């Protein structure tokens, strides 16, 4: 996405100091709301995992992790995480967490292949969460119920934020709208995937698109998704309409995780059957991991949306092209 400079943009919070206070308020309030809605315990997370274990999230399957040799471990290589999609499931097994409860953590990642724009940064910060479920919970109703709880946590945060910062008026609709990626394609057959997201979010304000990763009737997936953590039939993206940027705005990717059958079938579709020999995949196929639902909620993304910011660099400190910094500063968009 090219850099967007909103016409007449201004910082509704008035100063960098007030913005920093508001960022802390959002993060404190939302994680408390999320943990209460989903019965989650906060745990400590790794910044890196060992290469060759299958624990790192491969995202779309093409991004390169930051990799380095570890002194004192026979130069075995570790890699900075992309996210903790699979690590969390192993952690739940180690903690012997029972169905109905889960964990969340502050996840910090580096994604050096990310294209830099208003909403994408090399530095990624998320609330990564994962919850143990029963096998019979692996269904669409349970997915929708969980999405509604997350959306409620966002709405409560927005309303509480308004009390502390009256310039930030609540805008989110009362309910979130659900639609499958195939229904979305049928509705807008002549639009690209991103254009379809814009169209549906402009209409409903808050949307959850179900089914990311599998091919649709046009022979293409709505978006790419790794084959070995989400079940492509039971996952999705939570999108909000961003008035500042004039586009759909993804704040969360989540879903019911693969079981033994969907793991094998999705790996086969991607011609990645070799992964069944990796540690994580062996544990899953041998029944050593619980059934779970989980996802990531962008911390800087959510702050950016709720505080009506035009650039993610107004929320987090990262690296940006010099010409981008100059254009932003000229428009009153100050990158921290």
XYZ file of C-alpha atoms in Angstrom, residues 52-56 58 86 90 227-229 258 260 263-264 267 272-289:
34
model
C 14.395 -26.544 12.610
C 11.758 -27.181 15.276
C 8.771 -25.928 13.291
C 7.791 -23.624 16.166
C 8.130 -20.328 14.335
C 5.847 -18.900 8.748
C 2.572 -22.594 17.476
C 3.087 -26.234 23.134
C -0.805 -24.459 6.511
C 0.154 -25.660 9.964
C -1.593 -23.556 12.604
C -5.546 -27.434 12.973
C -4.525 -34.008 13.012
C -2.915 -30.407 9.383
C -2.222 -33.283 7.008
C 0.220 -29.508 4.287
C 4.769 -29.342 2.554
C 4.368 -32.909 3.789
C 8.034 -32.887 4.850
C 7.061 -30.766 7.857
C 5.432 -33.761 9.526
C 8.949 -34.754 10.646
C 9.458 -31.500 12.616
C 9.081 -31.478 16.415
C 5.903 -29.385 16.596
C 4.118 -31.315 13.876
C 5.092 -34.694 15.364
C 3.695 -33.614 18.738
C 0.400 -32.617 17.129
C 0.073 -35.790 15.057
C 0.889 -37.936 18.110
C -1.896 -36.305 20.131
C 0.450 -34.508 22.537
C -1.029 -31.045 21.955
